[in-house]
Amino acid sequence: MRAFVFVCLLMCIMALASARRHHARETEESDKLAVTLYYEALCPYCMTFVTTQLGPSMLLNDRLPFADLQLIPYGNAHLDDEGNVVCQHGVEECDLNAWHGCILQHHNITEAMTMIACMMRGKKNRLDKCAEHYSIDVSDVKECRKSRSVNDILNEYGRETAEVKHQGVPAVALDYVYNVEEQSSLLNHFDIVFCAQYELMYHLKLKNCV
């Protein structure tokens, strides 16, 4: 009888511990601040923002575990009368946007952010150089770009961009909300704004936050 009671008690304890771990995982997964960047590969302001604000915040300051980051490589592109994507900075930008799209679709956000930030330090395709520098296998990215058209890759990003009435790029939405009045602060002091918004929403001050 005592053995039976002990087993029942042990099972209850294990179930409670499992429930707590499950709850902890749910909390950990949900306590992420959504950050959405609408951009284009050859926009000088986008390049500056990614390389001096977003990239350092997410990678160097280690904000990625606390962010649900989405990158939307389309910007001010539009469809012509024949349904083809036309990019603000020409065919080369459409090509680079498509490369970014393939990176995002075939790699986790840490590798994608790393590669895209590296590629945006120059105006030409730096895929191989960046992949070699960070030891990231991009064979799947090359296959994606080889087997799919620019239109096919970028159309979904075009639909997502069309849902936001941004006034130029880069455009940043926090918690799925684009606020034009907050863009200056976000673009010039992204990490500070991210830290403040995260603390406001989740009552937790992240490390290295001012």
mmCIF file of C-alpha atoms in Angstrom:
data_model
loop_
_atom_site.group_PDB
_atom_site.id
_atom_site.type_symbol
_atom_site.label_atom_id
_atom_site.label_comp_id
_atom_site.label_asym_id
_atom_site.label_seq_id
_atom_site.Cartn_x
_atom_site.Cartn_y
_atom_site.Cartn_z
ATOM 1 C CA MET A 1 0.000 0.000 0.000
ATOM 2 C CA ARG A 2 2.791 2.364 0.953
ATOM 3 C CA ALA A 3 4.600 1.488 -2.260
ATOM 4 C CA PHE A 4 1.456 2.276 -4.246
ATOM 5 C CA VAL A 5 1.036 5.649 -2.521
ATOM 6 C CA PHE A 6 4.697 6.451 -3.113
ATOM 7 C CA VAL A 7 4.405 5.638 -6.820
ATOM 8 C CA CYS A 8 1.292 7.782 -7.144
ATOM 9 C CA LEU A 9 3.004 10.660 -5.351
ATOM 10 C CA LEU A 10 6.071 10.320 -7.564
ATOM 11 C CA MET A 11 3.909 10.350 -10.703
ATOM 12 C CA CYS A 12 2.148 13.496 -9.510
ATOM 13 C CA ILE A 13 5.467 15.223 -8.851
ATOM 14 C CA MET A 14 6.765 14.244 -12.294
ATOM 15 C CA ALA A 15 3.569 15.448 -13.964
ATOM 16 C CA LEU A 16 3.783 18.765 -12.137
ATOM 17 C CA ALA A 17 7.422 19.187 -13.108
ATOM 18 C CA SER A 18 6.591 18.385 -16.720
ATOM 19 C CA ALA A 19 3.759 20.906 -16.705
ATOM 20 C CA ARG A 20 6.083 23.537 -15.287
ATOM 21 C CA ARG A 21 8.698 22.842 -17.936
ATOM 22 C CA HIS A 22 6.018 23.017 -20.624
ATOM 23 C CA HIS A 23 4.766 26.310 -19.218
ATOM 24 C CA ALA A 24 8.309 27.627 -19.071
ATOM 25 C CA ARG A 25 8.833 26.735 -22.721
ATOM 26 C CA GLU A 26 5.584 28.423 -23.701
ATOM 27 C CA THR A 27 6.542 31.524 -21.738
ATOM 28 C CA GLU A 28 10.007 31.565 -23.258
ATOM 29 C CA GLU A 29 8.632 31.222 -26.775
ATOM 30 C CA SER A 30 5.932 33.833 -26.300
ATOM 31 C CA ASP A 31 8.117 36.432 -24.572
ATOM 32 C CA LYS A 32 9.500 37.670 -27.854
ATOM 33 C CA LEU A 33 9.014 41.138 -29.237
ATOM 34 C CA ALA A 34 7.988 41.046 -32.886
ATOM 35 C CA VAL A 35 10.258 43.121 -35.113
ATOM 36 C CA THR A 36 9.474 43.402 -38.821
ATOM 37 C CA LEU A 37 11.803 45.193 -41.203
ATOM 38 C CA TYR A 38 10.591 46.236 -44.646
ATOM 39 C CA TYR A 39 13.624 47.007 -46.781
ATOM 40 C CA GLU A 40 15.382 46.669 -50.126
ATOM 41 C CA ALA A 41 18.894 45.421 -50.748
ATOM 42 C CA LEU A 42 20.452 48.464 -52.434
ATOM 43 C CA CYS A 43 18.725 51.252 -50.519
ATOM 44 C CA PRO A 44 21.560 53.231 -48.837
ATOM 45 C CA TYR A 45 19.436 53.949 -45.768
ATOM 46 C CA CYS A 46 18.466 50.293 -45.475
ATOM 47 C CA MET A 47 22.092 49.249 -45.746
ATOM 48 C CA THR A 48 23.084 51.687 -43.028
ATOM 49 C CA PHE A 49 20.250 50.618 -40.723
ATOM 50 C CA VAL A 50 20.935 46.900 -41.070
ATOM 51 C CA THR A 51 24.705 47.199 -40.664
ATOM 52 C CA THR A 52 24.842 49.817 -37.900
ATOM 53 C CA GLN A 53 21.581 49.385 -35.963
ATOM 54 C CA LEU A 54 19.615 46.160 -36.482
ATOM 55 C CA GLY A 55 22.556 43.810 -37.036
ATOM 56 C CA PRO A 56 24.573 44.938 -33.997
ATOM 57 C CA SER A 57 21.471 44.884 -31.796
ATOM 58 C CA MET A 58 20.321 41.418 -32.831
ATOM 59 C CA LEU A 59 23.737 39.755 -33.132
ATOM 60 C CA LEU A 60 26.300 41.618 -31.036
ATOM 61 C CA ASN A 61 23.918 42.567 -28.218
ATOM 62 C CA ASP A 62 22.221 39.162 -28.437
ATOM 63 C CA ARG A 63 18.643 40.385 -28.775
ATOM 64 C CA LEU A 64 17.615 37.630 -31.206
ATOM 65 C CA PRO A 65 16.521 35.184 -28.445
ATOM 66 C CA PHE A 66 14.076 37.870 -27.315
ATOM 67 C CA ALA A 67 12.876 38.912 -30.762
ATOM 68 C CA ASP A 68 10.558 37.457 -33.371
ATOM 69 C CA LEU A 69 12.460 39.005 -36.251
ATOM 70 C CA GLN A 70 11.092 39.065 -39.784
ATOM 71 C CA LEU A 71 12.886 40.591 -42.759
ATOM 72 C CA ILE A 72 10.825 41.558 -45.820
ATOM 73 C CA PRO A 73 13.100 42.247 -48.837
ATOM 74 C CA TYR A 74 10.841 44.196 -51.189
ATOM 75 C CA GLY A 75 10.744 47.858 -50.167
ATOM 76 C CA ASN A 76 9.510 50.254 -52.852
ATOM 77 C CA ALA A 77 9.309 47.648 -55.590
ATOM 78 C CA HIS A 78 6.107 47.343 -57.611
ATOM 79 C CA LEU A 79 4.524 45.239 -60.328
ATOM 80 C CA ASP A 80 4.501 46.430 -63.927
ATOM 81 C CA ASP A 81 1.596 45.926 -66.333
ATOM 82 C CA GLU A 82 2.806 42.406 -67.107
ATOM 83 C CA GLY A 83 3.025 41.393 -63.453
ATOM 84 C CA ASN A 84 6.815 41.549 -63.204
ATOM 85 C CA VAL A 85 8.516 42.919 -60.097
ATOM 86 C CA VAL A 86 10.274 46.229 -60.758
ATOM 87 C CA CYS A 87 12.674 47.415 -58.052
ATOM 88 C CA GLN A 88 13.540 50.992 -57.165
ATOM 89 C CA HIS A 89 17.245 50.501 -57.832
ATOM 90 C CA GLY A 90 16.871 48.381 -60.924
ATOM 91 C CA VAL A 91 17.351 44.774 -61.961
ATOM 92 C CA GLU A 92 20.397 44.260 -59.751
ATOM 93 C CA GLU A 93 18.375 45.139 -56.661
ATOM 94 C CA CYS A 94 15.592 42.728 -57.625
ATOM 95 C CA ASP A 95 18.244 40.043 -58.025
ATOM 96 C CA LEU A 96 19.745 40.797 -54.594
ATOM 97 C CA ASN A 97 16.297 40.967 -52.985
ATOM 98 C CA ALA A 98 15.635 37.503 -54.405
ATOM 99 C CA TRP A 99 18.916 36.207 -52.964
ATOM 100 C CA HIS A 100 17.895 37.604 -49.588
ATOM 101 C CA GLY A 101 14.529 35.915 -49.955
ATOM 102 C CA CYS A 102 16.156 32.539 -50.589
ATOM 103 C CA ILE A 103 18.423 33.015 -47.582
ATOM 104 C CA LEU A 104 15.428 33.786 -45.369
ATOM 105 C CA GLN A 105 13.455 30.816 -46.684
ATOM 106 C CA HIS A 106 16.231 28.257 -46.223
ATOM 107 C CA HIS A 107 18.056 29.341 -43.059
ATOM 108 C CA ASN A 108 17.152 30.111 -39.472
ATOM 109 C CA ILE A 109 16.910 33.758 -38.532
ATOM 110 C CA THR A 110 20.339 33.841 -36.856
ATOM 111 C CA GLU A 111 22.132 32.636 -39.970
ATOM 112 C CA ALA A 112 19.897 34.725 -42.221
ATOM 113 C CA MET A 113 20.498 37.910 -40.211
ATOM 114 C CA THR A 114 24.230 37.204 -40.188
ATOM 115 C CA MET A 115 24.378 36.628 -43.937
ATOM 116 C CA ILE A 116 22.142 39.545 -44.888
ATOM 117 C CA ALA A 117 23.973 42.013 -42.646
ATOM 118 C CA CYS A 118 27.253 40.855 -44.197
ATOM 119 C CA MET A 119 25.916 41.116 -47.741
ATOM 120 C CA MET A 120 24.557 44.617 -47.147
ATOM 121 C CA ARG A 121 28.027 45.932 -46.384
ATOM 122 C CA GLY A 122 28.551 46.084 -50.140
ATOM 123 C CA LYS A 123 26.533 46.870 -53.265
ATOM 124 C CA LYS A 124 27.349 43.619 -55.055
ATOM 125 C CA ASN A 125 26.442 40.028 -54.359
ATOM 126 C CA ARG A 126 28.727 38.966 -51.495
ATOM 127 C CA LEU A 127 27.028 35.628 -50.878
ATOM 128 C CA ASP A 128 30.105 33.415 -51.297
ATOM 129 C CA LYS A 129 32.399 35.758 -49.389
ATOM 130 C CA CYS A 130 29.989 36.047 -46.456
ATOM 131 C CA ALA A 131 29.228 32.315 -46.440
ATOM 132 C CA GLU A 132 32.926 31.493 -46.336
ATOM 133 C CA HIS A 133 33.612 34.054 -43.609
ATOM 134 C CA TYR A 134 30.885 32.674 -41.323
ATOM 135 C CA SER A 135 31.209 29.025 -42.417
ATOM 136 C CA ILE A 136 27.574 28.835 -43.533
ATOM 137 C CA ASP A 137 26.560 26.335 -46.212
ATOM 138 C CA VAL A 138 24.526 28.195 -48.828
ATOM 139 C CA SER A 139 24.086 25.419 -51.387
ATOM 140 C CA ASP A 140 20.337 25.414 -50.693
ATOM 141 C CA VAL A 141 20.229 29.167 -51.273
ATOM 142 C CA LYS A 142 21.952 28.783 -54.637
ATOM 143 C CA GLU A 143 19.545 26.037 -55.659
ATOM 144 C CA CYS A 144 16.601 28.220 -54.627
ATOM 145 C CA ARG A 145 17.854 31.120 -56.724
ATOM 146 C CA LYS A 146 18.673 28.869 -59.684
ATOM 147 C CA SER A 147 15.346 27.062 -59.760
ATOM 148 C CA ARG A 148 12.979 29.972 -59.096
ATOM 149 C CA SER A 149 12.291 33.269 -60.825
ATOM 150 C CA VAL A 150 12.633 36.658 -59.169
ATOM 151 C CA ASN A 151 8.865 37.128 -59.415
ATOM 152 C CA ASP A 152 8.196 33.792 -57.719
ATOM 153 C CA ILE A 153 10.545 34.542 -54.848
ATOM 154 C CA LEU A 154 9.508 38.141 -54.261
ATOM 155 C CA ASN A 155 5.736 38.005 -54.757
ATOM 156 C CA GLU A 156 5.005 36.891 -51.196
ATOM 157 C CA TYR A 157 7.175 39.708 -49.836
ATOM 158 C CA GLY A 158 5.312 42.118 -52.073
ATOM 159 C CA ARG A 159 1.991 41.024 -50.600
ATOM 160 C CA GLU A 160 3.297 41.455 -47.059
ATOM 161 C CA THR A 161 4.721 44.882 -47.863
ATOM 162 C CA ALA A 162 1.443 46.008 -49.428
ATOM 163 C CA GLU A 163 -0.280 45.519 -46.077
ATOM 164 C CA VAL A 164 1.826 48.303 -44.521
ATOM 165 C CA LYS A 165 1.370 51.916 -45.584
ATOM 166 C CA HIS A 166 4.976 52.853 -44.990
ATOM 167 C CA GLN A 167 6.462 56.149 -46.045
ATOM 168 C CA GLY A 168 9.671 54.822 -47.507
ATOM 169 C CA VAL A 169 12.179 52.247 -46.379
ATOM 170 C CA PRO A 170 13.680 51.100 -44.140
ATOM 171 C CA ALA A 171 10.400 50.762 -42.275
ATOM 172 C CA VAL A 172 10.219 49.017 -38.909
ATOM 173 C CA ALA A 173 7.149 47.603 -37.181
ATOM 174 C CA LEU A 174 7.265 46.686 -33.503
ATOM 175 C CA ASP A 175 4.763 44.181 -32.180
ATOM 176 C CA TYR A 176 3.248 44.092 -35.703
ATOM 177 C CA VAL A 177 2.482 47.834 -35.584
ATOM 178 C CA TYR A 178 4.047 50.328 -37.975
ATOM 179 C CA ASN A 179 4.001 53.830 -36.489
ATOM 180 C CA VAL A 180 5.398 56.540 -38.733
ATOM 181 C CA GLU A 181 6.041 58.806 -35.742
ATOM 182 C CA GLU A 182 8.362 56.216 -34.170
ATOM 183 C CA GLN A 183 10.492 55.612 -37.275
ATOM 184 C CA SER A 184 13.147 58.224 -36.544
ATOM 185 C CA SER A 185 13.828 56.805 -33.076
ATOM 186 C CA LEU A 186 13.786 53.225 -34.342
ATOM 187 C CA LEU A 187 16.117 53.896 -37.246
ATOM 188 C CA ASN A 188 18.626 55.920 -35.247
ATOM 189 C CA HIS A 189 18.430 54.299 -31.801
ATOM 190 C CA PHE A 190 17.009 50.854 -32.495
ATOM 191 C CA ASP A 191 18.535 48.952 -29.585
ATOM 192 C CA ILE A 192 17.433 51.555 -27.030
ATOM 193 C CA VAL A 193 13.864 51.493 -28.347
ATOM 194 C CA PHE A 194 13.829 47.689 -28.492
ATOM 195 C CA CYS A 195 15.030 47.438 -24.889
ATOM 196 C CA ALA A 196 12.470 49.945 -23.645
ATOM 197 C CA GLN A 197 9.591 48.286 -25.497
ATOM 198 C CA TYR A 198 10.622 44.824 -24.317
ATOM 199 C CA GLU A 199 10.779 45.953 -20.683
ATOM 200 C CA LEU A 200 7.403 47.674 -21.053
ATOM 201 C CA MET A 201 5.741 44.558 -22.486
ATOM 202 C CA TYR A 202 7.422 41.805 -20.471
ATOM 203 C CA HIS A 203 8.597 43.614 -17.311
ATOM 204 C CA LEU A 204 12.133 42.422 -17.866
ATOM 205 C CA LYS A 205 15.227 44.519 -18.438
ATOM 206 C CA LEU A 206 17.568 42.773 -20.830
ATOM 207 C CA LYS A 207 21.318 42.657 -20.324
ATOM 208 C CA ASN A 208 23.371 45.563 -21.621
ATOM 209 C CA CYS A 209 20.302 47.743 -22.023
ATOM 210 C CA VAL A 210 20.801 51.400 -21.249
#
